[in-house]
Coordinates of C-alpha atoms in Angstrom, one line a residue:
X247 CA -7.6 -15.8 0.9
X248 CA -6.4 -17.6 -1.4
X249 CA -2.5 -20.0 -1.7
X250 CA -1.5 -20.7 -5.2
X251 CA 1.8 -23.0 -6.3
X252 CA 4.4 -20.3 -7.2
X253 CA 5.6 -22.5 -10.4
X254 CA 2.4 -23.4 -11.6
X255 CA 0.7 -19.6 -11.5
X256 CA 3.9 -18.9 -14.3
X257 CA 3.7 -21.2 -16.2
X258 CA -0.5 -20.4 -16.5
X259 CA 0.4 -16.5 -16.1
X260 CA 2.7 -17.3 -19.4
X261 CA -0.2 -19.0 -21.4
X262 CA -3.0 -16.0 -20.2
X263 CA -1.8 -14.2 -23.5
X264 CA 2.2 -16.2 -24.1
X265 CA 3.9 -13.7 -22.5
X266 CA 6.0 -13.8 -19.4
X267 CA 5.3 -10.1 -18.6
X268 CA 3.7 -8.6 -15.6
X269 CA 1.2 -6.8 -14.1
X270 CA -1.3 -6.6 -11.4
X271 CA -4.0 -6.5 -13.6
X272 CA -2.6 -9.9 -15.3
X273 CA -1.3 -11.5 -11.6
X274 CA -5.2 -11.1 -10.3
X275 CA -6.5 -12.8 -13.6
X276 CA -4.4 -15.3 -13.2
X277 CA -5.6 -16.1 -9.5
X278 CA -9.0 -15.6 -10.8
X279 CA -8.8 -18.0 -12.8
X280 CA -6.5 -21.0 -11.2
X281 CA -9.2 -20.7 -8.5
X282 CA -11.8 -20.9 -11.0
X283 CA -10.3 -23.6 -12.2
X284 CA -9.4 -25.1 -8.5
X285 CA -5.6 -25.4 -9.2
X286 CA -4.7 -23.9 -5.6
X287 CA -3.3 -25.0 -2.5
X288 CA -5.4 -23.4 0.1
X289 CA -8.7 -21.6 0.2
X290 CA -10.4 -19.9 2.0
X291 CA -13.6 -17.0 2.8
X292 CA -14.0 -16.2 6.1
X293 CA -18.0 -16.7 7.3
X294 CA -19.4 -15.1 10.4
X295 CA -18.8 -13.5 12.4
X296 CA -15.6 -13.2 11.5
X297 CA -16.7 -11.0 7.9
X298 CA -19.2 -8.6 10.3
X299 CA -16.1 -8.3 12.6
X300 CA -13.5 -7.0 9.3
X301 CA -16.2 -5.0 7.9
X302 CA -17.0 -3.2 11.5
X303 CA -13.2 -3.2 11.9
X304 CA -12.4 -1.7 8.5
X305 CA -15.2 0.9 9.4
X306 CA -13.5 1.9 12.7
X307 CA -10.1 2.4 10.8
X308 CA -11.3 4.9 8.2
X309 CA -13.5 6.6 10.8
X310 CA -10.1 7.8 13.2
X311 CA -8.1 8.3 10.0
X312 CA -10.4 11.2 9.4
X313 CA -10.8 11.7 13.0
X314 CA -6.6 12.3 12.2
X315 CA -7.9 14.3 9.7
X316 CA -9.9 17.1 11.6
X317 CA -6.3 17.0 14.0
X318 CA -3.8 18.0 11.2
X319 CA -6.7 20.4 9.8
X320 CA -6.4 22.1 13.2
X321 CA -3.3 22.2 13.8
X322 CA -1.8 23.0 10.2
X323 CA -4.5 25.3 9.5
X324 CA -6.9 26.3 12.3
X325 CA -4.4 26.7 14.9
X326 CA -1.3 29.8 13.6
X327 CA -5.1 31.9 12.8
X328 CA -6.2 31.5 16.3
X329 CA -2.0 33.3 17.8
X330 CA 1.5 32.9 16.7
X331 CA 2.9 29.7 16.6
X332 CA 5.2 28.1 19.5
X333 CA 3.1 31.0 21.5
X334 CA -0.5 29.8 24.1
X335 CA -3.4 31.3 23.0
X336 CA -5.6 33.9 25.1
X337 CA -7.8 33.3 27.6
X338 CA -10.5 34.9 25.4
X339 CA -9.5 32.7 22.3
X340 CA -9.6 29.5 24.2
X341 CA -13.2 30.7 25.8
X342 CA -14.7 31.0 22.2
X343 CA -13.6 27.7 21.1
X344 CA -15.5 24.6 21.3
X345 CA -15.7 22.3 23.2
X346 CA -14.3 19.4 20.8
X347 CA -11.9 21.9 19.8
X348 CA -10.5 22.8 23.1
X349 CA -9.9 19.0 24.1
X350 CA -6.9 19.6 21.0
X351 CA -4.9 21.8 23.0
X352 CA -2.6 21.0 25.9
X353 CA -3.3 20.2 29.2
X354 CA -1.8 23.6 30.4
X355 CA -4.1 25.9 27.7
X356 CA -7.0 24.3 28.8
X357 CA -6.5 25.2 32.5
X358 CA -5.8 28.3 31.6
X359 CA -7.7 31.4 33.7
X360 CA -10.9 31.6 31.6
X361 CA -12.5 35.1 30.6
X362 CA -14.7 36.9 28.2
X363 CA -14.3 34.6 24.7
X364 CA -13.6 36.5 21.9
X365 CA -15.6 37.5 18.4
X366 CA -13.5 35.2 16.6
X367 CA -13.1 36.7 12.5
X368 CA -16.1 35.0 10.5
X369 CA -14.3 33.4 8.5
X370 CA -12.2 31.3 11.4
X371 CA -15.8 31.0 13.7
X372 CA -17.1 29.2 10.5
X373 CA -14.0 27.4 10.4
X374 CA -13.9 26.3 13.7
X375 CA -18.0 25.2 14.0
X376 CA -17.9 23.3 10.9
X377 CA -14.2 21.6 11.9
X378 CA -16.0 20.9 15.7
X379 CA -19.3 19.6 13.9
X380 CA -17.0 17.2 12.0
X381 CA -15.1 16.1 15.0
X382 CA -18.3 15.9 17.3
X383 CA -19.6 13.8 14.2
X384 CA -16.7 11.7 14.0
X385 CA -16.2 10.4 17.6
X386 CA -20.1 9.5 17.3
X387 CA -19.5 7.1 14.8
X388 CA -16.2 5.7 16.6
X389 CA -18.3 4.7 19.9
X390 CA -21.2 3.7 18.0
X391 CA -18.6 1.2 16.2
X392 CA -16.6 0.6 19.0
X393 CA -19.7 -0.7 20.9
X394 CA -21.2 -2.5 17.7
X395 CA -17.9 -4.2 17.6
X396 CA -18.3 -5.1 21.2
X397 CA -21.5 -7.2 20.0
X398 CA -20.0 -9.0 17.6
X399 CA -17.2 -10.1 19.1
X400 CA -19.4 -11.9 22.5
X401 CA -20.8 -14.9 20.8
X402 CA -17.0 -15.9 19.9
X403 CA -14.9 -18.0 22.8
X404 CA -11.6 -16.1 22.6
X405 CA -12.7 -13.1 23.5
X406 CA -13.0 -14.1 27.1
X407 CA -9.8 -15.3 26.6
X408 CA -8.2 -12.7 24.8
X409 CA -9.5 -10.6 27.4
X410 CA -7.7 -12.2 30.5
X411 CA -4.5 -10.9 28.0
X412 CA -3.3 -7.7 30.0
X413 CA -3.3 -4.7 27.2
X414 CA -6.0 -6.1 25.4
X415 CA -9.2 -4.1 25.6
X416 CA -12.7 -4.8 23.2
X417 CA -11.6 -2.6 21.1
X418 CA -8.3 -4.0 20.1
X419 CA -9.7 -7.5 20.8
X420 CA -11.8 -7.4 18.1
X421 CA -9.3 -6.0 16.2
X422 CA -7.1 -8.8 17.3
X423 CA -10.0 -11.2 16.5
X424 CA -10.8 -9.8 12.7
X425 CA -7.2 -9.4 11.8
X426 CA -6.2 -13.1 12.8
X427 CA -9.0 -14.7 11.6
X428 CA -8.7 -18.8 12.1
X429 CA -5.8 -19.4 14.3
X430 CA -6.0 -23.2 13.1
X431 CA -4.7 -22.1 10.1
X432 CA -1.5 -21.6 12.2
X433 CA -0.2 -24.5 14.0
X434 CA 3.1 -23.0 14.7
X435 CA 3.7 -19.9 16.0
X436 CA 5.9 -19.0 13.4
X437 CA 3.9 -19.0 10.6
X438 CA 1.7 -16.9 12.7
X439 CA 4.9 -13.6 13.7
X440 CA 6.4 -14.0 10.6
X441 CA 3.2 -13.4 8.6
X442 CA 0.3 -11.5 10.6
X443 CA 2.5 -9.0 12.8
X444 CA 6.2 -6.8 13.9
X445 CA 9.9 -9.5 12.5
X446 CA 12.6 -8.2 13.4
X447 CA 15.4 -8.2 10.4
X448 CA 18.8 -7.7 9.9
X449 CA 20.5 -7.0 6.6
X450 CA 24.3 -9.3 6.8
X451 CA 27.2 -9.2 4.4
X452 CA 30.7 -11.0 5.3
X453 CA 31.8 -9.6 8.0
X454 CA 29.0 -6.5 8.5
X455 CA 26.0 -6.4 9.8
X456 CA 23.0 -3.9 9.3
X457 CA 20.9 -2.7 12.8
X458 CA 17.8 -4.9 13.5
X459 CA 14.6 -3.4 12.1
X460 CA 11.3 -3.9 11.4
X461 CA 10.3 -6.2 9.0
X462 CA 6.5 -4.5 8.1
X463 CA 5.6 -7.7 6.6
X464 CA 1.7 -9.0 7.2
X465 CA -0.8 -6.8 8.2
X466 CA -1.0 -2.9 9.7
X467 CA -3.5 -2.9 12.0
X468 CA -2.7 -5.6 13.5
X469 CA 0.7 -4.2 14.6
X470 CA -0.7 -1.0 15.4
X471 CA -3.1 -2.9 18.0
X472 CA -0.4 -5.3 19.2
X473 CA 1.5 -2.1 20.3
X474 CA -1.3 -0.1 21.7
X475 CA -1.6 -3.2 24.0
X476 CA 2.1 -3.6 24.6
X477 CA 1.6 -0.4 25.7
X478 CA -2.0 -1.0 28.1
X479 CA -0.2 -4.3 29.4
X480 CA 3.0 -2.6 31.2
X481 CA 1.2 -1.0 33.8
X482 CA 1.0 -4.3 35.1
X483 CA 4.2 -5.4 36.9
X484 CA 5.3 -8.3 35.2
X485 CA 5.1 -6.4 31.7
X486 CA 6.3 -3.4 33.8
X487 CA 9.4 -5.3 35.2
X488 CA 9.7 -7.1 31.8
X489 CA 10.3 -3.4 30.4
X490 CA 12.8 -1.9 32.4
X491 CA 15.2 -5.2 32.0
X492 CA 15.1 -4.4 28.4
X493 CA 15.3 -0.9 28.3
X494 CA 18.3 -1.1 30.6
X495 CA 19.8 -3.8 27.9
X496 CA 18.9 -1.1 24.6
X497 CA 20.5 2.0 27.0
X498 CA 23.0 3.3 24.5
X499 CA 21.3 2.7 20.9
X500 CA 18.5 4.7 18.7
X501 CA 15.0 5.0 20.1
X502 CA 15.0 2.0 22.6
X503 CA 11.7 3.3 24.2
X504 CA 10.2 2.2 20.8
X505 CA 12.3 -0.4 19.8
X506 CA 11.4 -2.5 23.3
X507 CA 7.5 -2.0 23.2
X508 CA 8.1 -3.8 19.3
X509 CA 10.1 -6.7 21.3
X510 CA 7.1 -6.1 23.8
X511 CA 5.0 -6.3 21.0
X512 CA 6.2 -9.3 18.7
X513 CA 6.3 -11.1 22.2
X514 CA 2.4 -10.4 23.3
X515 CA 1.6 -12.0 20.2
X516 CA 3.1 -15.6 21.1
X517 CA 0.6 -14.5 24.1
X518 CA -2.2 -14.1 22.1
X519 CA -1.3 -17.7 19.7
X520 CA -0.5 -19.9 22.9
X521 CA -3.9 -18.8 24.8
X522 CA -5.9 -19.1 21.6
X523 CA -5.0 -22.4 20.7
X524 CA -4.7 -23.4 24.3
X525 CA -8.5 -22.4 24.5
X526 CA -7.7 -20.8 28.2
X527 CA -7.5 -17.8 29.9
X528 CA -4.1 -16.8 30.3
X529 CA -1.9 -16.7 33.3
X530 CA 1.6 -15.3 35.0
X531 CA 3.5 -17.6 32.9
X532 CA 1.8 -19.2 31.0
X533 CA 2.7 -19.0 26.3
X534 CA 5.8 -17.6 26.8
X535 CA 5.1 -14.3 29.4
X536 CA 6.9 -13.0 32.0
X537 CA 5.6 -14.3 35.2
X538 CA 5.3 -12.0 38.3

């Protein structure tokens, strides 16, 4: 992370080739030149074990994207070739599918009556076997990376503090630690919330005010992790009561459940910041968390 002064960057950009134009290659050249000369306000490079955590998180994200591609390939290519769209697959076809692909079916279809497996056409059978092997390999990689993340987060003191927060399991804790980096960078929660996760913005002009929406600033993977953690936290009585109160307030609006979970995710980030900065495990009512 490198922080430079905007005025210094603009003047130095002009010195590079005596032009005011702005482009991505020129910005990169400008920043590297300023860093080499020491004309920066702040510079940090994550060291171990945060650097290893970020590498593992990147690998895990790529593996999950590949698993999503496998699901899309099943839904868009193979599933229509096995039966009419919108209708359940026949029991013999379900029996002929490998176990990794049967997991993609709805629960009602998987519980269908077993029957003799149907012989699939050679081309479809080869594609089914190839996709099943790919899904098995990707899931194995995900399990391996999850285990490596647990080992990498074990020596960090913040791991135990964050694991005490409802909704944060081993994988989500590792993602939060990797994406936030060092909590000392954020002496105030406003800097952490605005630059790293979901914040709500509203476009206003005169007497007109638009609908509040997510600013989408910061790191998208952290937003995803906070959203998943908020869903998990709502399994506890205190956060479930908070969700019910927010849903009641948003009745009649568009997508009330999604907006409620996003608001709880932003609140959960405040809890994470407070617990991490205090160095103490989570207790209900601490750091802005809803009391039971």
